mmCIF file of C-alpha atoms in Angstrom:
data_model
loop_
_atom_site.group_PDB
_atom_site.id
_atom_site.type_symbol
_atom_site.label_atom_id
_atom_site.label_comp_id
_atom_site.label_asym_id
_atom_site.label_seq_id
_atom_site.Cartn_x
_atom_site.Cartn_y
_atom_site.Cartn_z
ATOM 1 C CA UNK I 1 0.000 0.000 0.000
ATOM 2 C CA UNK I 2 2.631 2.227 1.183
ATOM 3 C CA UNK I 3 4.842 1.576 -2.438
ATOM 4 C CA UNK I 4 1.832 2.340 -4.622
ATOM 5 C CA UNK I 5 0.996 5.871 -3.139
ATOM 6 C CA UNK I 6 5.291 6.512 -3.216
ATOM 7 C CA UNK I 7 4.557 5.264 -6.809
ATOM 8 C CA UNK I 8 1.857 7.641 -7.295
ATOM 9 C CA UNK I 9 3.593 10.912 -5.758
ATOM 10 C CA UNK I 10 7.191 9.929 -7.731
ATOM 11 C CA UNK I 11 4.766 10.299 -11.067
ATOM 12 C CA UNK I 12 2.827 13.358 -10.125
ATOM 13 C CA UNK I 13 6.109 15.488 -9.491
ATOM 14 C CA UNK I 14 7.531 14.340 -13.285
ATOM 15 C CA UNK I 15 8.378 10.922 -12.890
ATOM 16 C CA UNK I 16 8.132 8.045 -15.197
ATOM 17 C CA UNK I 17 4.564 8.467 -17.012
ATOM 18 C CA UNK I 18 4.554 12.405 -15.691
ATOM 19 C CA UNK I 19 2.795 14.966 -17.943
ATOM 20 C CA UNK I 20 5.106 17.115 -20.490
ATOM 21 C CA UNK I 21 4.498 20.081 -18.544
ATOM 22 C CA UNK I 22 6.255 18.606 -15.294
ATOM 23 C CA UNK I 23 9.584 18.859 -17.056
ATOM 24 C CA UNK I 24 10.154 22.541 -16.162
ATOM 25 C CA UNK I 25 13.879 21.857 -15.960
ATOM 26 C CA UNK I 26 13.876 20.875 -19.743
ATOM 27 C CA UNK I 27 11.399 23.179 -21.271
ATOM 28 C CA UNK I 28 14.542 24.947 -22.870
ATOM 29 C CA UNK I 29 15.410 22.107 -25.115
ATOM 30 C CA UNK I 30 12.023 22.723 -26.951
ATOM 31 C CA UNK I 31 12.699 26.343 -27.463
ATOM 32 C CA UNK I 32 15.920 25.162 -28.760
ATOM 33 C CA UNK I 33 14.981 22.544 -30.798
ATOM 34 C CA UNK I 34 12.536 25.076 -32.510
ATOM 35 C CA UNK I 35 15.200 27.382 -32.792
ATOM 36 C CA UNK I 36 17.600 25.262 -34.872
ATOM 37 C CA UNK I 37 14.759 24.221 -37.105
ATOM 38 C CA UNK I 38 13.648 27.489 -38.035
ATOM 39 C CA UNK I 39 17.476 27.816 -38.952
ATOM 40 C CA UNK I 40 17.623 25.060 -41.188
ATOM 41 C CA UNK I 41 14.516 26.081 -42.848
ATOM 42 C CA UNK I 42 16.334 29.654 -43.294
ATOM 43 C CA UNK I 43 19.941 28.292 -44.925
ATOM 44 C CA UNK I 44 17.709 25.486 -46.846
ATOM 45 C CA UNK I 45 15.671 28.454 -47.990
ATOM 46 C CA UNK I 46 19.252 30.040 -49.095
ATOM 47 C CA UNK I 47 21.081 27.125 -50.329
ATOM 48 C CA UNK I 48 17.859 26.836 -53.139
ATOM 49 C CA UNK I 49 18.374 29.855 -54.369
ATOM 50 C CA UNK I 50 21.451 29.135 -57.163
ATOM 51 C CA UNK I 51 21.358 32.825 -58.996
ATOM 52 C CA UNK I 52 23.761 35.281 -58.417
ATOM 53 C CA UNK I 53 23.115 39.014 -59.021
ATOM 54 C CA UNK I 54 26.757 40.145 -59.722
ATOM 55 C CA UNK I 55 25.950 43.833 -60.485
ATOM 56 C CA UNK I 56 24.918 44.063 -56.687
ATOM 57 C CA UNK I 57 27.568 42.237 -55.245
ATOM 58 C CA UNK I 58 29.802 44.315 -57.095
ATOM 59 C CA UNK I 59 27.891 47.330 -55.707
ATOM 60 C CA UNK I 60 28.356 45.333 -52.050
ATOM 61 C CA UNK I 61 32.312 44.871 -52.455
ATOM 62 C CA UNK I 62 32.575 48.313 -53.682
ATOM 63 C CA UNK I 63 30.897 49.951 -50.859
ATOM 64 C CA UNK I 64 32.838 47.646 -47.957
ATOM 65 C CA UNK I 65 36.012 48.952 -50.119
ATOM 66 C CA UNK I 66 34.992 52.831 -50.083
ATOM 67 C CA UNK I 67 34.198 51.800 -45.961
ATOM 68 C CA UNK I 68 37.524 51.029 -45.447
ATOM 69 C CA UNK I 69 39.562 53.252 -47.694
ATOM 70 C CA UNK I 70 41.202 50.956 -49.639
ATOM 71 C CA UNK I 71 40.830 48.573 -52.628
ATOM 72 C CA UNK I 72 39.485 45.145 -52.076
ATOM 73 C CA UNK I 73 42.278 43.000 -50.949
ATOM 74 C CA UNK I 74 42.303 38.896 -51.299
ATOM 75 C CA UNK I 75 39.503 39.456 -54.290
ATOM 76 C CA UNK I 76 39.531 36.632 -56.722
ATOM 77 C CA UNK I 77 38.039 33.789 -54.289
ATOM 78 C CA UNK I 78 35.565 31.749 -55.669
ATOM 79 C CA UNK I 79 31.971 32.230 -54.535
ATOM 80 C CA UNK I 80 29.946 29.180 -54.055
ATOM 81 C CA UNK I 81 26.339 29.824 -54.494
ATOM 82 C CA UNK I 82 23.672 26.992 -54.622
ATOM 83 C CA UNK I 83 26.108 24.457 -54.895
ATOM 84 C CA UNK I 84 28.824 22.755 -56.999
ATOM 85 C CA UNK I 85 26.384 23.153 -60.086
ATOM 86 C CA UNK I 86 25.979 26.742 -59.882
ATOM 87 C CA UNK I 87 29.394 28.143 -59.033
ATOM 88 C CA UNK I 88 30.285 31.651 -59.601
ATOM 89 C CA UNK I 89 33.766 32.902 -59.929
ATOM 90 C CA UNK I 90 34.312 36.320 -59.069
ATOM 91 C CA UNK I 91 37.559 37.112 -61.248
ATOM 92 C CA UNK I 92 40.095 39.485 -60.011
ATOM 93 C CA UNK I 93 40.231 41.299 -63.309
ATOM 94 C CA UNK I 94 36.857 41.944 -63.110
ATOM 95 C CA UNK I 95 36.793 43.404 -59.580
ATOM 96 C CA UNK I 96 40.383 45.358 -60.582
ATOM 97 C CA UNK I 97 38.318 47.189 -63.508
ATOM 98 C CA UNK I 98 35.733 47.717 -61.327
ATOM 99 C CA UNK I 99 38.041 49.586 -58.796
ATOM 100 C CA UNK I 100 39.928 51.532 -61.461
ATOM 101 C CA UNK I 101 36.707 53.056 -62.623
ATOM 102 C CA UNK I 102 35.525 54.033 -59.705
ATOM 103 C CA UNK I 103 39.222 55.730 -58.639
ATOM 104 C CA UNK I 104 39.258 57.704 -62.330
ATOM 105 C CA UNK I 105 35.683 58.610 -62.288
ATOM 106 C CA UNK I 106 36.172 60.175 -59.095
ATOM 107 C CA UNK I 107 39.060 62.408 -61.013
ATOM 108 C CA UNK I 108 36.571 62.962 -63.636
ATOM 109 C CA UNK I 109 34.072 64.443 -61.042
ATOM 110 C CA UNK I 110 36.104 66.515 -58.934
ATOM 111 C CA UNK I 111 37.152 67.906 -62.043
ATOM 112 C CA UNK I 112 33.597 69.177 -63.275
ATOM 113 C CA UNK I 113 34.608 67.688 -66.735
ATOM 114 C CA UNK I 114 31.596 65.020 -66.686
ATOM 115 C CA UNK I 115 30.587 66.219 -69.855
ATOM 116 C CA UNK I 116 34.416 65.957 -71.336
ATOM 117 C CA UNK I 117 35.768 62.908 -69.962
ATOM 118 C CA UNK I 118 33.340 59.717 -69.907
ATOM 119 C CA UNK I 119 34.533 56.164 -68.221
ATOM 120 C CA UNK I 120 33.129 53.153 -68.902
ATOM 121 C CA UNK I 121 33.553 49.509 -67.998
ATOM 122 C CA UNK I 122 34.467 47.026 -70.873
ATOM 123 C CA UNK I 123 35.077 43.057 -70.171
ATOM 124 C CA UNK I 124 38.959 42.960 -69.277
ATOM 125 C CA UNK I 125 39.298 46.736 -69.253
ATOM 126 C CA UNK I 126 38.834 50.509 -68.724
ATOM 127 C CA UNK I 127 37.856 53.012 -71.548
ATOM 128 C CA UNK I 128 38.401 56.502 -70.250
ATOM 129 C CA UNK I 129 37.364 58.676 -73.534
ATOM 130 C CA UNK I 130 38.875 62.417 -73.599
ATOM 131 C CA UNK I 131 36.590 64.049 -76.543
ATOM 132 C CA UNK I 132 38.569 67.163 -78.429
ATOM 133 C CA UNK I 133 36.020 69.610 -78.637
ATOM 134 C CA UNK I 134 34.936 69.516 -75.145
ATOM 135 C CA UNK I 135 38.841 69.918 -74.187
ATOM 136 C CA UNK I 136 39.477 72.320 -76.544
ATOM 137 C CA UNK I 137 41.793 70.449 -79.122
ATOM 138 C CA UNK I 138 42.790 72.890 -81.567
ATOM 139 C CA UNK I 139 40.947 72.468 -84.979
ATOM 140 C CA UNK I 140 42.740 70.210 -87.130
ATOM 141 C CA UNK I 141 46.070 70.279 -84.711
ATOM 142 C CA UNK I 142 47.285 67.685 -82.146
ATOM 143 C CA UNK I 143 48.414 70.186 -79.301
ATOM 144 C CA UNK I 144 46.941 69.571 -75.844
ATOM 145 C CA UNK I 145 44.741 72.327 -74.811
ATOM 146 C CA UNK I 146 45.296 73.071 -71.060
ATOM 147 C CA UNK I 147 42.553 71.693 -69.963
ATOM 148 C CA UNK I 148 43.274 68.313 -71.845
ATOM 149 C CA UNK I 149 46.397 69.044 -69.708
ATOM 150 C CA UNK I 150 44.644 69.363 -66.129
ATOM 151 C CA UNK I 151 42.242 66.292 -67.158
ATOM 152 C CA UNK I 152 45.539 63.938 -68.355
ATOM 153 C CA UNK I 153 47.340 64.873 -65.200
ATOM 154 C CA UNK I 154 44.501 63.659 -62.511
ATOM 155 C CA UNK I 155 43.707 60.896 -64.279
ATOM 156 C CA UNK I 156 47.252 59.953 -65.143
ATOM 157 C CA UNK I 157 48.104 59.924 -61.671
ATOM 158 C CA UNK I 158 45.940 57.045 -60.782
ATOM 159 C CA UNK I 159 46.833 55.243 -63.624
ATOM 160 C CA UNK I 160 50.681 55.452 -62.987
ATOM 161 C CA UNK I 161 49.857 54.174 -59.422
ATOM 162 C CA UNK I 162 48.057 50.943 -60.665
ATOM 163 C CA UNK I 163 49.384 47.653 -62.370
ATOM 164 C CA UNK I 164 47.931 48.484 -65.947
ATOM 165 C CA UNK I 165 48.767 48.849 -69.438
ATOM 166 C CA UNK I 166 47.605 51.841 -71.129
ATOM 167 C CA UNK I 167 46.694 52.028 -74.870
ATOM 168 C CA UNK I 168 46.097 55.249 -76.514
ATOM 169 C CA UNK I 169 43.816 55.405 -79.638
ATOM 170 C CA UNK I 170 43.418 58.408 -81.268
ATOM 171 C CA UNK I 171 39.662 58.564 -83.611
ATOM 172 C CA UNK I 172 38.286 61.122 -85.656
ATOM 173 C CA UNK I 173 34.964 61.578 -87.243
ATOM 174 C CA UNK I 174 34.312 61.273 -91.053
ATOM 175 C CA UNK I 175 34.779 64.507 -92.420
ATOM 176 C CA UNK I 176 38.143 64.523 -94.057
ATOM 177 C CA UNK I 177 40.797 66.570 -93.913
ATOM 178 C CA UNK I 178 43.841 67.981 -95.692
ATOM 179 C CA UNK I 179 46.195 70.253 -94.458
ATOM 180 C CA UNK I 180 49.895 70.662 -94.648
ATOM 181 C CA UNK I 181 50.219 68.924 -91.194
ATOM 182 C CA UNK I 182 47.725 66.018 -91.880
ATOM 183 C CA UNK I 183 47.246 64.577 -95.145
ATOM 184 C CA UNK I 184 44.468 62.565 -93.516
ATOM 185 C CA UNK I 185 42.410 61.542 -90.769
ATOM 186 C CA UNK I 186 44.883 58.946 -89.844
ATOM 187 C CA UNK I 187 47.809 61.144 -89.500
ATOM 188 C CA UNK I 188 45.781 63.876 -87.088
ATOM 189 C CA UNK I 189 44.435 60.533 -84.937
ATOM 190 C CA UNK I 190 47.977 59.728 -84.477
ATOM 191 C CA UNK I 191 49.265 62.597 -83.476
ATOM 192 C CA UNK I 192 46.549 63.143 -80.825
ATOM 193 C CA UNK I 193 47.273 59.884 -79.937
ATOM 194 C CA UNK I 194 51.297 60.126 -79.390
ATOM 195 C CA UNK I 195 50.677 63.557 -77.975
ATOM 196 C CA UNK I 196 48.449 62.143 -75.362
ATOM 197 C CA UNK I 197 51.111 59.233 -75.203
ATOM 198 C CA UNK I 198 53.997 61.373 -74.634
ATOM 199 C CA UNK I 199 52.361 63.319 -71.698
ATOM 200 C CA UNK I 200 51.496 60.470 -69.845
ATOM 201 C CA UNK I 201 54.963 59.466 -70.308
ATOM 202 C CA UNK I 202 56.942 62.492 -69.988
ATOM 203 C CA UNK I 203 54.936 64.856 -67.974
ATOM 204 C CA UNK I 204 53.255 61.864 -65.559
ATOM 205 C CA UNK I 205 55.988 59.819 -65.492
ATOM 206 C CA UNK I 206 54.498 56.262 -66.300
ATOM 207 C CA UNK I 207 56.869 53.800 -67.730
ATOM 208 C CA UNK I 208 57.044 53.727 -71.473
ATOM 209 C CA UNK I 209 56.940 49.785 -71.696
ATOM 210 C CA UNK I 210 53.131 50.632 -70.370
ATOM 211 C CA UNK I 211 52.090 52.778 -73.030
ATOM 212 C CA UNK I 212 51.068 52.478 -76.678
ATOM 213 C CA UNK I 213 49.784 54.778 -79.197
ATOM 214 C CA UNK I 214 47.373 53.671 -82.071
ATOM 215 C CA UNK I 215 45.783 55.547 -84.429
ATOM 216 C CA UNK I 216 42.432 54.513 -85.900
ATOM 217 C CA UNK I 217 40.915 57.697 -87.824
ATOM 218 C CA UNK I 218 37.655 57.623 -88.697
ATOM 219 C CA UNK I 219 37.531 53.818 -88.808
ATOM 220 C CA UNK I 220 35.697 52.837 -85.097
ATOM 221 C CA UNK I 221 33.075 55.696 -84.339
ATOM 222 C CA UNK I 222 31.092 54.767 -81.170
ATOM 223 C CA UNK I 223 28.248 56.611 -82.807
ATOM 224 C CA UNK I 224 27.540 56.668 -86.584
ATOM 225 C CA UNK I 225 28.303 59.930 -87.968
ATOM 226 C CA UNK I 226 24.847 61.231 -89.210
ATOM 227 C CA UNK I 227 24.672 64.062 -87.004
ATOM 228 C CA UNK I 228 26.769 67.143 -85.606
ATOM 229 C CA UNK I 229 26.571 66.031 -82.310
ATOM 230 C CA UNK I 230 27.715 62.213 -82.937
ATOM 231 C CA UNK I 231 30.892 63.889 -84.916
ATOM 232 C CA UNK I 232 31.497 65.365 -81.803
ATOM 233 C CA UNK I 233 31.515 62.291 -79.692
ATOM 234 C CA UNK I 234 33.538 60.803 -82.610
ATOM 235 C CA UNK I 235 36.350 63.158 -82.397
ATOM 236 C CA UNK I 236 38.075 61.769 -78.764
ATOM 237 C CA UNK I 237 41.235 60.046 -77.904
ATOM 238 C CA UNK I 238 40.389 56.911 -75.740
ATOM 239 C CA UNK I 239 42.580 55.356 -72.817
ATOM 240 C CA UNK I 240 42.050 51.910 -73.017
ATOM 241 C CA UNK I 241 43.200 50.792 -69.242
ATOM 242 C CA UNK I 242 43.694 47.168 -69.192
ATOM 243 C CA UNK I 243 44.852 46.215 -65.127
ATOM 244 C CA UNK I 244 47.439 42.775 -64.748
ATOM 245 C CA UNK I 245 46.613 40.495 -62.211
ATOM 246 C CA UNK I 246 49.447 38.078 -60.794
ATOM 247 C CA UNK I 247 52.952 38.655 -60.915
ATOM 248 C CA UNK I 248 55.160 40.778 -63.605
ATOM 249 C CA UNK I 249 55.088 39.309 -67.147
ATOM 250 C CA UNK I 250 57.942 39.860 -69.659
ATOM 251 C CA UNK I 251 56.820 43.069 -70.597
ATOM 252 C CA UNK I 252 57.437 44.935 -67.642
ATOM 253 C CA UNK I 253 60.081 47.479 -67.647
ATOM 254 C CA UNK I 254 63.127 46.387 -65.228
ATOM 255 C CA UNK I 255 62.955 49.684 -63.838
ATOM 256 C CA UNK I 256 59.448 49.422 -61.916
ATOM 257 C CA UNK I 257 61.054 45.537 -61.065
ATOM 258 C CA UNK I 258 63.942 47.724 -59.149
ATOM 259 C CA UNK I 259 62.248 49.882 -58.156
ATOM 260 C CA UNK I 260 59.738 47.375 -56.126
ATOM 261 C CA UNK I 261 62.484 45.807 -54.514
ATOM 262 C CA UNK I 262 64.116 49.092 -53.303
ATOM 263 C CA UNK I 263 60.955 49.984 -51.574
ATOM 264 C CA UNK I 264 61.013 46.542 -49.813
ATOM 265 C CA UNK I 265 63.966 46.763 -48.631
ATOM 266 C CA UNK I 266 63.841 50.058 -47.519
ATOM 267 C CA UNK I 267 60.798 49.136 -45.626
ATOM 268 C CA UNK I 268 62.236 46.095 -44.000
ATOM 269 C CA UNK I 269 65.767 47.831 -43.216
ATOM 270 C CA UNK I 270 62.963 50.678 -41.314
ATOM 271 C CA UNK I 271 61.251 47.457 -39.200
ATOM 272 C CA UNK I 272 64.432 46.414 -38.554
ATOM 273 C CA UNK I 273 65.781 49.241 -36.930
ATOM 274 C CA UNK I 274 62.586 50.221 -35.066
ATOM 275 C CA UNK I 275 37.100 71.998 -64.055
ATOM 276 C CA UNK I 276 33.987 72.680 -66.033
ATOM 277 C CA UNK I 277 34.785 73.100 -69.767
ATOM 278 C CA UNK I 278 32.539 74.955 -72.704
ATOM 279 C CA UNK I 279 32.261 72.481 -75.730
ATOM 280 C CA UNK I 280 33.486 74.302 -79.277
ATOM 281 C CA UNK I 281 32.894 73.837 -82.780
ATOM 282 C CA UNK I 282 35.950 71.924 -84.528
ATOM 283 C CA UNK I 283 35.613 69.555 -87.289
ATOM 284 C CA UNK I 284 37.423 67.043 -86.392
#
């Protein structure tokens, strides 16, 4: 008699057989449990989702590298995204153009000379266009005005500070020309084109192995010439800005090699011891 009402009280305070709500000591666990499988629900939820938008994780990187002051460092990872079958590869090239167009058009802007300089982003590279009438190119000359001067020497200062080579192409529009200078429209896109070439050079100071002048005359418009305004766009000299990933090639000039390991051991020898422009009319 006495074991069955011992029985009885062991299994109304939570014993064997007690109700669920006698457990207090364990009610946690069930908060828990739902817990984790709201979770998985959440990163199943995620780990179905196999598209990528790349234009805003660009926009992402670019903002966390603007938040820190610096370029994106370690970029190039892969990015797994809804599994093996869906992989994305973020290339380094890619996220290097990206960065170099956001440090020139930043030149371009502080400069007021939005409506003279244009940037834009091309697979592998940068196109930075400088259009002559906006900058005041002389008509039918190759002389740098001085504010194709001011414009060359912002934006050649970021270029000389990044890991790029830099091809000039001189373009004209279709109207031809003849002059004592320029027989044609391929000799006055050349000369642009070396005269733009031989400031970055000589007045910037980037290496000459980096830099190459082509002339294309009236032979690539961006815009077909059936309209004033389209010759106007025409008539530009573009940088094409293509940035190297990985270490030195061939091509590199044995100076910048130098001059890389002077500044490293320099360093370690230190840690040892311790504006708007007015567009005007030219033809070509």
């Amino acid at each position: 008699m006495s074991r069955r009402r011992r029985s009885g009280a062991f299994e109304a305070h939570g014993g064997r057989g007690g109700s669920h709500d006698g457990g207090g000591e364990l009610r946690w666990l069930l908060t828990y449990a739902d817990m984790i499988t709201l979770l998985l629900a959440f990163f199943i939820m995620l780990y179905s989702m196999s598209i990528l938008n790349i234009g805003k994780f660009n926009q992402l990187a670019l903002s966390v590298r603007s938040g820190f002051g610096g370029p994106l460092e370690g970029a190039g990872a892969s990015l797994t995204y809804g599994g093996m079958a869906n992989k994305v590869e973020i290339a380094p090239l890619q996220v290097a153009v990206e960065n170099l167009a956001v440090l020139v058009d930043r030149q371009v802007h502080d400069l007021h000379l939005e409506r003279a300089v244009s940037v834009r982003r091309e697979r592998n590279a940068v196109v930075i266009s400088l259009y002559a009438d906006a900058l005041r190119f002389p008509v039918g000359q190759a002389t740098l005005s001085e504010a194709c001067r001011r414009a060359l020497h912002r934006i050649g200062r970021v270029l000389a500070a990044q890991p790029a080579s830099i091809r000039v192409e001189g373009h004209t529009c279709n109207i031809p020309i003849q002059t004592a200078l320029f027989l044609s429209n391929w000799e006055l896109s050349a000369a642009r084109a070396g005269a733009v070439a031989r400031y970055l050079v000589e007045q910037v100071g980037i290496a000459p192995s980096r830099v190459i002048a082509v002339a294309y005359g009236d032979t690539r418009p961006r815009y077909p010439n059936d309209s004033e305004t389209h010759r106007r766009l025409n008539r530009r000299v573009d940088l094409v800005v293509v940035p190297r990933i990985g270490p030195p090639d061939l091509h590199w000039d044995l100076t910048e090699v130098r001059r890389a390991f002077d500044a490293a051991g320099q360093s370690r020898g230190q840690a040892d011891g311790e504006e708007t422009t007015d567009e005007t009319e030219s033809p070509w």
